[in-house]
Amino acid sequence: LDIAPNYGKRDDVLYYMAIEHGFRSDLRQVRERMFELINDHPTSAHVPLAYFTFGELFRFEALTDRSKAPLALAAFKEVTRYPQSQNRAHCLSLERIARLSAPSAQHPAPNYDEAAACARYPSNANAAGSANDAQRVDAEVEAGRADVDGR
């Protein structure tokens, strides 16, 4: 990034740098690179994935700090603002929103129909496997007994 400041695919570089930091469990750097991607390249195809990453990070933090759940919900809602056809995280975000949205007088019980219908399309087949992992984590969060590696 420093060597070629005018490189045309800086958004790709930022996104893949964030992934590499994630492999090393350097979550601070993941957040910094994703934040930079969102701010500097708002039209990038990677932006919805960056918001999804923020949502997942906040969702895991909510395992030990419930105040993070609204931040996760906001990030997942941001993902759904982008066109589904260009947004690989759309279906999973719908599913996460349904799970994180607690029923209240203003908001009825979460509806999974849209997320389930979305995941049925062949281009979204990867959503089903990740949804099973999400169900397990979300069930632990709801039960108040979750503890994932101290996160």
Short mmCIF file of N, CA and C in Angstrom, two decimals:
data_model
loop_
_atom_site.label_atom_id
_atom_site.label_comp_id
_atom_site.label_asym_id
_atom_site.label_seq_id
_atom_site.Cartn_x
_atom_site.Cartn_y
_atom_site.Cartn_z
N LEU A 1 0.82 -1.20 0.00
CA LEU A 1 0.00 0.00 0.00
C LEU A 1 0.86 1.26 0.00
N ASP A 2 1.97 1.21 0.72
CA ASP A 2 2.86 2.37 0.76
C ASP A 2 3.70 2.50 -0.52
N ILE A 3 4.09 1.37 -1.08
CA ILE A 3 4.95 1.38 -2.26
C ILE A 3 4.21 1.86 -3.50
N ALA A 4 2.95 1.50 -3.64
CA ALA A 4 2.18 1.86 -4.84
C ALA A 4 0.87 2.55 -4.42
N PRO A 5 0.96 3.81 -3.97
CA PRO A 5 -0.25 4.49 -3.47
C PRO A 5 -1.34 4.70 -4.53
N ASN A 6 -0.99 4.61 -5.80
CA ASN A 6 -1.99 4.80 -6.86
C ASN A 6 -2.45 3.48 -7.47
N TYR A 7 -2.12 2.38 -6.83
CA TYR A 7 -2.52 1.08 -7.34
C TYR A 7 -4.05 1.03 -7.39
N GLY A 8 -4.61 0.58 -8.50
CA GLY A 8 -6.05 0.61 -8.74
C GLY A 8 -6.87 -0.38 -7.95
N LYS A 9 -6.24 -1.36 -7.35
CA LYS A 9 -7.00 -2.37 -6.61
C LYS A 9 -6.63 -2.36 -5.13
N ARG A 10 -6.54 -1.18 -4.58
CA ARG A 10 -6.20 -1.06 -3.16
C ARG A 10 -7.26 -1.71 -2.27
N ASP A 11 -8.52 -1.69 -2.73
CA ASP A 11 -9.57 -2.33 -1.94
C ASP A 11 -9.31 -3.83 -1.81
N ASP A 12 -8.84 -4.46 -2.89
CA ASP A 12 -8.50 -5.89 -2.82
C ASP A 12 -7.36 -6.11 -1.83
N VAL A 13 -6.36 -5.27 -1.89
CA VAL A 13 -5.21 -5.40 -0.99
C VAL A 13 -5.66 -5.28 0.47
N LEU A 14 -6.48 -4.28 0.76
CA LEU A 14 -6.96 -4.09 2.14
C LEU A 14 -7.77 -5.29 2.62
N TYR A 15 -8.65 -5.77 1.75
CA TYR A 15 -9.50 -6.90 2.12
C TYR A 15 -8.66 -8.14 2.42
N TYR A 16 -7.73 -8.45 1.53
CA TYR A 16 -6.93 -9.66 1.72
C TYR A 16 -5.91 -9.50 2.86
N MET A 17 -5.47 -8.28 3.12
CA MET A 17 -4.63 -8.05 4.29
C MET A 17 -5.42 -8.35 5.56
N ALA A 18 -6.67 -7.91 5.60
CA ALA A 18 -7.52 -8.16 6.76
C ALA A 18 -7.69 -9.66 6.99
N ILE A 19 -7.90 -10.39 5.90
CA ILE A 19 -8.04 -11.85 6.03
C ILE A 19 -6.76 -12.46 6.59
N GLU A 20 -5.62 -12.02 6.09
CA GLU A 20 -4.34 -12.55 6.60
C GLU A 20 -4.19 -12.25 8.09
N HIS A 21 -4.55 -11.05 8.50
CA HIS A 21 -4.48 -10.71 9.94
C HIS A 21 -5.43 -11.61 10.74
N GLY A 22 -6.57 -11.93 10.16
CA GLY A 22 -7.50 -12.84 10.83
C GLY A 22 -6.91 -14.22 11.04
N PHE A 23 -6.17 -14.71 10.05
CA PHE A 23 -5.52 -16.02 10.20
C PHE A 23 -4.52 -16.01 11.35
N ARG A 24 -3.97 -14.84 11.63
CA ARG A 24 -3.01 -14.70 12.74
C ARG A 24 -3.68 -14.28 14.03
N SER A 25 -5.02 -14.21 14.03
CA SER A 25 -5.81 -13.80 15.21
C SER A 25 -5.49 -12.39 15.67
N ASP A 26 -5.08 -11.54 14.75
CA ASP A 26 -4.82 -10.14 15.07
C ASP A 26 -6.08 -9.33 14.74
N LEU A 27 -7.06 -9.40 15.64
CA LEU A 27 -8.36 -8.81 15.38
C LEU A 27 -8.32 -7.29 15.30
N ARG A 28 -7.39 -6.68 16.00
CA ARG A 28 -7.25 -5.22 15.91
C ARG A 28 -6.90 -4.81 14.48
N GLN A 29 -5.96 -5.53 13.87
CA GLN A 29 -5.58 -5.23 12.49
C GLN A 29 -6.70 -5.57 11.50
N VAL A 30 -7.45 -6.63 11.77
CA VAL A 30 -8.59 -6.96 10.92
C VAL A 30 -9.55 -5.78 10.89
N ARG A 31 -9.88 -5.27 12.08
CA ARG A 31 -10.80 -4.14 12.16
C ARG A 31 -10.25 -2.89 11.47
N GLU A 32 -8.97 -2.63 11.67
CA GLU A 32 -8.37 -1.44 11.05
C GLU A 32 -8.41 -1.52 9.53
N ARG A 33 -8.04 -2.67 8.98
CA ARG A 33 -8.04 -2.81 7.51
C ARG A 33 -9.47 -2.75 6.96
N MET A 34 -10.42 -3.38 7.63
CA MET A 34 -11.81 -3.34 7.16
C MET A 34 -12.38 -1.93 7.27
N PHE A 35 -12.05 -1.23 8.34
CA PHE A 35 -12.51 0.15 8.50
C PHE A 35 -11.93 1.04 7.40
N GLU A 36 -10.64 0.84 7.11
CA GLU A 36 -10.00 1.59 6.03
C GLU A 36 -10.65 1.29 4.69
N LEU A 37 -10.97 0.03 4.45
CA LEU A 37 -11.64 -0.37 3.22
C LEU A 37 -12.99 0.34 3.08
N ILE A 38 -13.79 0.33 4.13
CA ILE A 38 -15.10 0.97 4.09
C ILE A 38 -14.98 2.46 3.85
N ASN A 39 -14.06 3.10 4.53
CA ASN A 39 -13.91 4.56 4.42
C ASN A 39 -13.29 5.01 3.10
N ASP A 40 -12.27 4.31 2.66
CA ASP A 40 -11.53 4.74 1.48
C ASP A 40 -12.09 4.22 0.16
N HIS A 41 -12.88 3.14 0.22
CA HIS A 41 -13.39 2.51 -1.00
C HIS A 41 -14.86 2.14 -0.83
N PRO A 42 -15.73 3.12 -0.63
CA PRO A 42 -17.13 2.81 -0.31
C PRO A 42 -17.90 2.10 -1.41
N THR A 43 -17.39 2.10 -2.63
CA THR A 43 -18.09 1.41 -3.73
C THR A 43 -17.50 0.03 -4.02
N SER A 44 -16.54 -0.41 -3.25
CA SER A 44 -15.92 -1.70 -3.46
C SER A 44 -16.90 -2.84 -3.22
N ALA A 45 -16.75 -3.92 -3.97
CA ALA A 45 -17.56 -5.12 -3.76
C ALA A 45 -17.24 -5.78 -2.43
N HIS A 46 -16.12 -5.42 -1.82
CA HIS A 46 -15.72 -6.00 -0.54
C HIS A 46 -16.38 -5.32 0.65
N VAL A 47 -17.00 -4.18 0.46
CA VAL A 47 -17.59 -3.44 1.58
C VAL A 47 -18.65 -4.25 2.33
N PRO A 48 -19.59 -4.91 1.65
CA PRO A 48 -20.55 -5.72 2.42
C PRO A 48 -19.87 -6.80 3.26
N LEU A 49 -18.80 -7.38 2.72
CA LEU A 49 -18.06 -8.40 3.48
C LEU A 49 -17.35 -7.78 4.68
N ALA A 50 -16.90 -6.55 4.53
CA ALA A 50 -16.27 -5.86 5.66
C ALA A 50 -17.29 -5.63 6.77
N TYR A 51 -18.49 -5.17 6.40
CA TYR A 51 -19.53 -5.00 7.41
C TYR A 51 -19.90 -6.33 8.05
N PHE A 52 -19.95 -7.39 7.24
CA PHE A 52 -20.26 -8.71 7.78
C PHE A 52 -19.18 -9.13 8.78
N THR A 53 -17.94 -8.84 8.47
CA THR A 53 -16.84 -9.16 9.38
C THR A 53 -17.01 -8.43 10.70
N PHE A 54 -17.35 -7.14 10.64
CA PHE A 54 -17.61 -6.40 11.87
C PHE A 54 -18.75 -7.04 12.65
N GLY A 55 -19.80 -7.43 11.95
CA GLY A 55 -20.93 -8.08 12.61
C GLY A 55 -20.52 -9.35 13.32
N GLU A 56 -19.73 -10.18 12.65
CA GLU A 56 -19.28 -11.43 13.26
C GLU A 56 -18.38 -11.17 14.46
N LEU A 57 -17.48 -10.21 14.35
CA LEU A 57 -16.60 -9.90 15.48
C LEU A 57 -17.42 -9.43 16.68
N PHE A 58 -18.39 -8.54 16.44
CA PHE A 58 -19.23 -8.08 17.54
C PHE A 58 -20.11 -9.20 18.08
N ARG A 59 -20.57 -10.10 17.20
CA ARG A 59 -21.42 -11.21 17.64
C ARG A 59 -20.65 -12.12 18.59
N PHE A 60 -19.39 -12.39 18.27
CA PHE A 60 -18.59 -13.22 19.17
C PHE A 60 -18.27 -12.49 20.47
N GLU A 61 -18.05 -11.17 20.40
CA GLU A 61 -17.82 -10.41 21.63
C GLU A 61 -19.07 -10.40 22.51
N ALA A 62 -20.24 -10.50 21.87
CA ALA A 62 -21.50 -10.52 22.62
C ALA A 62 -21.63 -11.77 23.47
N LEU A 63 -20.81 -12.77 23.21
CA LEU A 63 -20.83 -13.97 24.03
C LEU A 63 -20.50 -13.65 25.48
N THR A 64 -19.63 -12.68 25.68
CA THR A 64 -19.23 -12.30 27.03
C THR A 64 -19.67 -10.89 27.41
N ASP A 65 -20.13 -10.11 26.43
CA ASP A 65 -20.56 -8.74 26.70
C ASP A 65 -21.80 -8.45 25.86
N ARG A 66 -22.98 -8.58 26.47
CA ARG A 66 -24.24 -8.43 25.73
C ARG A 66 -24.40 -7.05 25.10
N SER A 67 -23.66 -6.06 25.56
CA SER A 67 -23.78 -4.71 24.98
C SER A 67 -23.27 -4.68 23.54
N LYS A 68 -22.56 -5.71 23.11
CA LYS A 68 -22.03 -5.76 21.74
C LYS A 68 -23.07 -6.27 20.74
N ALA A 69 -24.13 -6.91 21.21
CA ALA A 69 -25.15 -7.47 20.31
C ALA A 69 -25.79 -6.40 19.42
N PRO A 70 -26.15 -5.20 19.93
CA PRO A 70 -26.72 -4.19 19.03
C PRO A 70 -25.73 -3.73 17.95
N LEU A 71 -24.45 -3.73 18.26
CA LEU A 71 -23.44 -3.37 17.26
C LEU A 71 -23.38 -4.42 16.16
N ALA A 72 -23.47 -5.68 16.55
CA ALA A 72 -23.50 -6.76 15.56
C ALA A 72 -24.73 -6.63 14.68
N LEU A 73 -25.86 -6.38 15.29
CA LEU A 73 -27.11 -6.23 14.54
C LEU A 73 -27.02 -5.08 13.54
N ALA A 74 -26.46 -3.97 13.97
CA ALA A 74 -26.32 -2.81 13.08
C ALA A 74 -25.40 -3.13 11.89
N ALA A 75 -24.32 -3.85 12.15
CA ALA A 75 -23.40 -4.21 11.06
C ALA A 75 -24.06 -5.15 10.07
N PHE A 76 -24.81 -6.14 10.56
CA PHE A 76 -25.50 -7.06 9.66
C PHE A 76 -26.57 -6.34 8.84
N LYS A 77 -27.25 -5.39 9.45
CA LYS A 77 -28.25 -4.61 8.71
C LYS A 77 -27.59 -3.79 7.61
N GLU A 78 -26.40 -3.30 7.88
CA GLU A 78 -25.66 -2.54 6.87
C GLU A 78 -25.34 -3.42 5.65
N VAL A 79 -25.03 -4.68 5.89
CA VAL A 79 -24.74 -5.61 4.78
C VAL A 79 -25.92 -5.69 3.84
N THR A 80 -27.13 -5.75 4.38
CA THR A 80 -28.32 -5.96 3.55
C THR A 80 -28.70 -4.73 2.74
N ARG A 81 -28.05 -3.61 2.96
CA ARG A 81 -28.31 -2.41 2.15
C ARG A 81 -27.70 -2.53 0.75
N TYR A 82 -26.81 -3.47 0.56
CA TYR A 82 -26.14 -3.65 -0.73
C TYR A 82 -26.89 -4.67 -1.57
N PRO A 83 -26.89 -4.52 -2.90
CA PRO A 83 -27.65 -5.44 -3.77
C PRO A 83 -27.24 -6.90 -3.55
N GLN A 84 -28.24 -7.75 -3.41
CA GLN A 84 -28.00 -9.17 -3.14
C GLN A 84 -27.16 -9.82 -4.22
N SER A 85 -27.36 -9.43 -5.46
CA SER A 85 -26.64 -10.07 -6.56
C SER A 85 -25.13 -9.86 -6.48
N GLN A 86 -24.69 -8.81 -5.81
CA GLN A 86 -23.26 -8.52 -5.69
C GLN A 86 -22.75 -8.72 -4.26
N ASN A 87 -23.55 -9.38 -3.43
CA ASN A 87 -23.29 -9.38 -2.01
C ASN A 87 -23.29 -10.81 -1.47
N ARG A 88 -22.11 -11.39 -1.33
CA ARG A 88 -22.00 -12.78 -0.90
C ARG A 88 -22.43 -12.99 0.55
N ALA A 89 -22.52 -11.95 1.34
CA ALA A 89 -22.87 -12.09 2.75
C ALA A 89 -24.34 -11.79 3.03
N HIS A 90 -25.13 -11.51 2.00
CA HIS A 90 -26.52 -11.08 2.18
C HIS A 90 -27.35 -12.11 2.96
N CYS A 91 -27.35 -13.36 2.52
CA CYS A 91 -28.18 -14.39 3.15
C CYS A 91 -27.79 -14.62 4.60
N LEU A 92 -26.50 -14.74 4.84
CA LEU A 92 -26.04 -14.96 6.21
C LEU A 92 -26.40 -13.78 7.10
N SER A 93 -26.35 -12.58 6.57
CA SER A 93 -26.72 -11.41 7.36
C SER A 93 -28.19 -11.43 7.72
N LEU A 94 -29.04 -11.82 6.78
CA LEU A 94 -30.47 -11.93 7.09
C LEU A 94 -30.69 -12.93 8.22
N GLU A 95 -29.98 -14.04 8.17
CA GLU A 95 -30.11 -15.05 9.21
C GLU A 95 -29.62 -14.52 10.56
N ARG A 96 -28.49 -13.81 10.56
CA ARG A 96 -27.96 -13.26 11.81
C ARG A 96 -28.91 -12.20 12.38
N ILE A 97 -29.48 -11.38 11.51
CA ILE A 97 -30.43 -10.35 11.97
C ILE A 97 -31.62 -11.02 12.64
N ALA A 98 -32.15 -12.06 12.01
CA ALA A 98 -33.30 -12.76 12.59
C ALA A 98 -32.95 -13.33 13.96
N ARG A 99 -31.75 -13.86 14.12
CA ARG A 99 -31.36 -14.45 15.40
C ARG A 99 -31.09 -13.41 16.48
N LEU A 100 -30.52 -12.27 16.09
CA LEU A 100 -30.16 -11.26 17.08
C LEU A 100 -31.31 -10.35 17.45
N SER A 101 -32.38 -10.33 16.66
CA SER A 101 -33.51 -9.45 16.92
C SER A 101 -34.43 -10.09 17.96
N ALA A 102 -34.42 -9.53 19.14
CA ALA A 102 -35.29 -10.05 20.19
C ALA A 102 -36.72 -9.57 19.96
N PRO A 103 -37.70 -10.45 20.13
CA PRO A 103 -39.08 -10.01 19.95
C PRO A 103 -39.47 -9.00 21.03
N SER A 104 -40.25 -8.03 20.63
CA SER A 104 -40.75 -7.02 21.57
C SER A 104 -42.12 -6.58 21.09
N ALA A 105 -42.71 -5.63 21.80
CA ALA A 105 -44.03 -5.13 21.41
C ALA A 105 -43.98 -4.50 20.01
N GLN A 106 -42.90 -3.77 19.71
CA GLN A 106 -42.78 -3.11 18.40
C GLN A 106 -42.33 -4.07 17.32
N HIS A 107 -41.56 -5.09 17.69
CA HIS A 107 -41.00 -6.02 16.72
C HIS A 107 -41.47 -7.43 17.05
N PRO A 108 -42.19 -8.06 16.14
CA PRO A 108 -42.63 -9.44 16.39
C PRO A 108 -41.45 -10.40 16.43
N ALA A 109 -41.73 -11.64 16.72
CA ALA A 109 -40.69 -12.66 16.76
C ALA A 109 -39.94 -12.69 15.43
N PRO A 110 -38.64 -12.97 15.45
CA PRO A 110 -37.85 -13.00 14.22
C PRO A 110 -38.44 -13.95 13.18
N ASN A 111 -38.38 -13.56 11.94
CA ASN A 111 -38.89 -14.36 10.84
C ASN A 111 -37.70 -14.82 10.00
N TYR A 112 -37.51 -16.12 9.87
CA TYR A 112 -36.38 -16.68 9.15
C TYR A 112 -36.72 -16.98 7.69
N ASP A 113 -37.97 -16.73 7.28
CA ASP A 113 -38.40 -17.11 5.93
C ASP A 113 -37.53 -16.49 4.85
N GLU A 114 -37.26 -15.19 4.97
CA GLU A 114 -36.47 -14.51 3.93
C GLU A 114 -35.05 -15.08 3.87
N ALA A 115 -34.44 -15.31 5.02
CA ALA A 115 -33.09 -15.87 5.05
C ALA A 115 -33.07 -17.28 4.48
N ALA A 116 -34.07 -18.09 4.83
CA ALA A 116 -34.13 -19.46 4.35
C ALA A 116 -34.34 -19.49 2.83
N ALA A 117 -35.22 -18.64 2.33
CA ALA A 117 -35.47 -18.59 0.89
C ALA A 117 -34.23 -18.14 0.15
N CYS A 118 -33.54 -17.18 0.71
CA CYS A 118 -32.32 -16.65 0.10
C CYS A 118 -31.26 -17.75 0.01
N ALA A 119 -31.10 -18.54 1.04
CA ALA A 119 -30.05 -19.55 1.10
C ALA A 119 -30.32 -20.72 0.16
N ARG A 120 -31.56 -20.88 -0.33
CA ARG A 120 -31.89 -21.99 -1.22
C ARG A 120 -31.31 -21.83 -2.61
N TYR A 121 -30.97 -20.60 -3.01
CA TYR A 121 -30.45 -20.38 -4.35
C TYR A 121 -29.04 -20.97 -4.44
N PRO A 122 -28.69 -21.61 -5.57
CA PRO A 122 -27.38 -22.24 -5.71
C PRO A 122 -26.21 -21.29 -5.44
N SER A 123 -26.34 -20.04 -5.82
CA SER A 123 -25.23 -19.10 -5.61
C SER A 123 -25.01 -18.79 -4.13
N ASN A 124 -25.97 -19.18 -3.29
CA ASN A 124 -25.86 -18.91 -1.85
C ASN A 124 -25.74 -20.20 -1.04
N ALA A 125 -25.30 -21.28 -1.67
CA ALA A 125 -25.25 -22.57 -1.01
C ALA A 125 -24.35 -22.57 0.22
N ASN A 126 -23.31 -21.74 0.23
CA ASN A 126 -22.40 -21.70 1.37
C ASN A 126 -23.07 -21.16 2.62
N ALA A 127 -24.21 -20.52 2.49
CA ALA A 127 -24.89 -19.94 3.64
C ALA A 127 -25.38 -21.01 4.60
N ALA A 128 -25.77 -22.17 4.09
CA ALA A 128 -26.36 -23.20 4.94
C ALA A 128 -25.38 -23.73 5.98
N GLY A 129 -24.14 -24.03 5.60
CA GLY A 129 -23.17 -24.56 6.55
C GLY A 129 -22.82 -23.57 7.64
N SER A 130 -22.61 -22.32 7.26
CA SER A 130 -22.28 -21.30 8.25
C SER A 130 -23.46 -21.02 9.17
N ALA A 131 -24.66 -21.19 8.66
CA ALA A 131 -25.85 -20.95 9.48
C ALA A 131 -25.90 -21.93 10.64
N ASN A 132 -25.46 -23.18 10.42
CA ASN A 132 -25.47 -24.15 11.51
C ASN A 132 -24.52 -23.73 12.63
N ASP A 133 -23.34 -23.23 12.29
CA ASP A 133 -22.41 -22.72 13.29
C ASP A 133 -23.03 -21.55 14.04
N ALA A 134 -23.68 -20.68 13.29
CA ALA A 134 -24.29 -19.49 13.90
C ALA A 134 -25.39 -19.90 14.88
N GLN A 135 -26.17 -20.91 14.54
CA GLN A 135 -27.25 -21.36 15.42
C GLN A 135 -26.68 -21.82 16.76
N ARG A 136 -25.59 -22.55 16.72
CA ARG A 136 -24.98 -23.05 17.96
C ARG A 136 -24.51 -21.89 18.83
N VAL A 137 -23.79 -20.95 18.23
CA VAL A 137 -23.27 -19.81 18.98
C VAL A 137 -24.41 -18.96 19.52
N ASP A 138 -25.41 -18.69 18.69
CA ASP A 138 -26.52 -17.85 19.11
C ASP A 138 -27.32 -18.51 20.23
N ALA A 139 -27.48 -19.83 20.18
CA ALA A 139 -28.18 -20.54 21.25
C ALA A 139 -27.43 -20.38 22.56
N GLU A 140 -26.10 -20.44 22.50
CA GLU A 140 -25.31 -20.26 23.71
C GLU A 140 -25.42 -18.83 24.24
N VAL A 141 -25.43 -17.86 23.34
CA VAL A 141 -25.59 -16.46 23.75
C VAL A 141 -26.92 -16.28 24.45
N GLU A 142 -27.99 -16.79 23.84
CA GLU A 142 -29.33 -16.64 24.40
C GLU A 142 -29.45 -17.31 25.76
N ALA A 143 -28.76 -18.45 25.93
CA ALA A 143 -28.83 -19.17 27.18
C ALA A 143 -27.91 -18.56 28.24
N GLY A 144 -27.05 -17.63 27.82
CA GLY A 144 -26.15 -16.97 28.77
C GLY A 144 -25.03 -17.85 29.27
N ARG A 145 -24.74 -18.91 28.56
CA ARG A 145 -23.68 -19.81 29.02
C ARG A 145 -22.51 -19.90 28.05
N ALA A 146 -22.43 -19.00 27.12
CA ALA A 146 -21.39 -19.07 26.09
C ALA A 146 -20.05 -18.58 26.61
N ASP A 147 -19.02 -19.27 26.19
CA ASP A 147 -17.65 -18.83 26.45
C ASP A 147 -16.79 -19.44 25.36
N VAL A 148 -16.42 -18.64 24.38
CA VAL A 148 -15.63 -19.13 23.25
C VAL A 148 -14.25 -18.54 23.36
N ASP A 149 -13.31 -19.34 23.83
CA ASP A 149 -11.91 -18.92 23.94
C ASP A 149 -11.76 -17.56 24.63
N GLY A 150 -12.58 -17.30 25.62
CA GLY A 150 -12.47 -16.04 26.35
C GLY A 150 -12.97 -14.83 25.60
N ARG A 151 -13.57 -15.05 24.41
CA ARG A 151 -14.08 -13.90 23.64
C ARG A 151 -15.49 -13.58 24.07
#
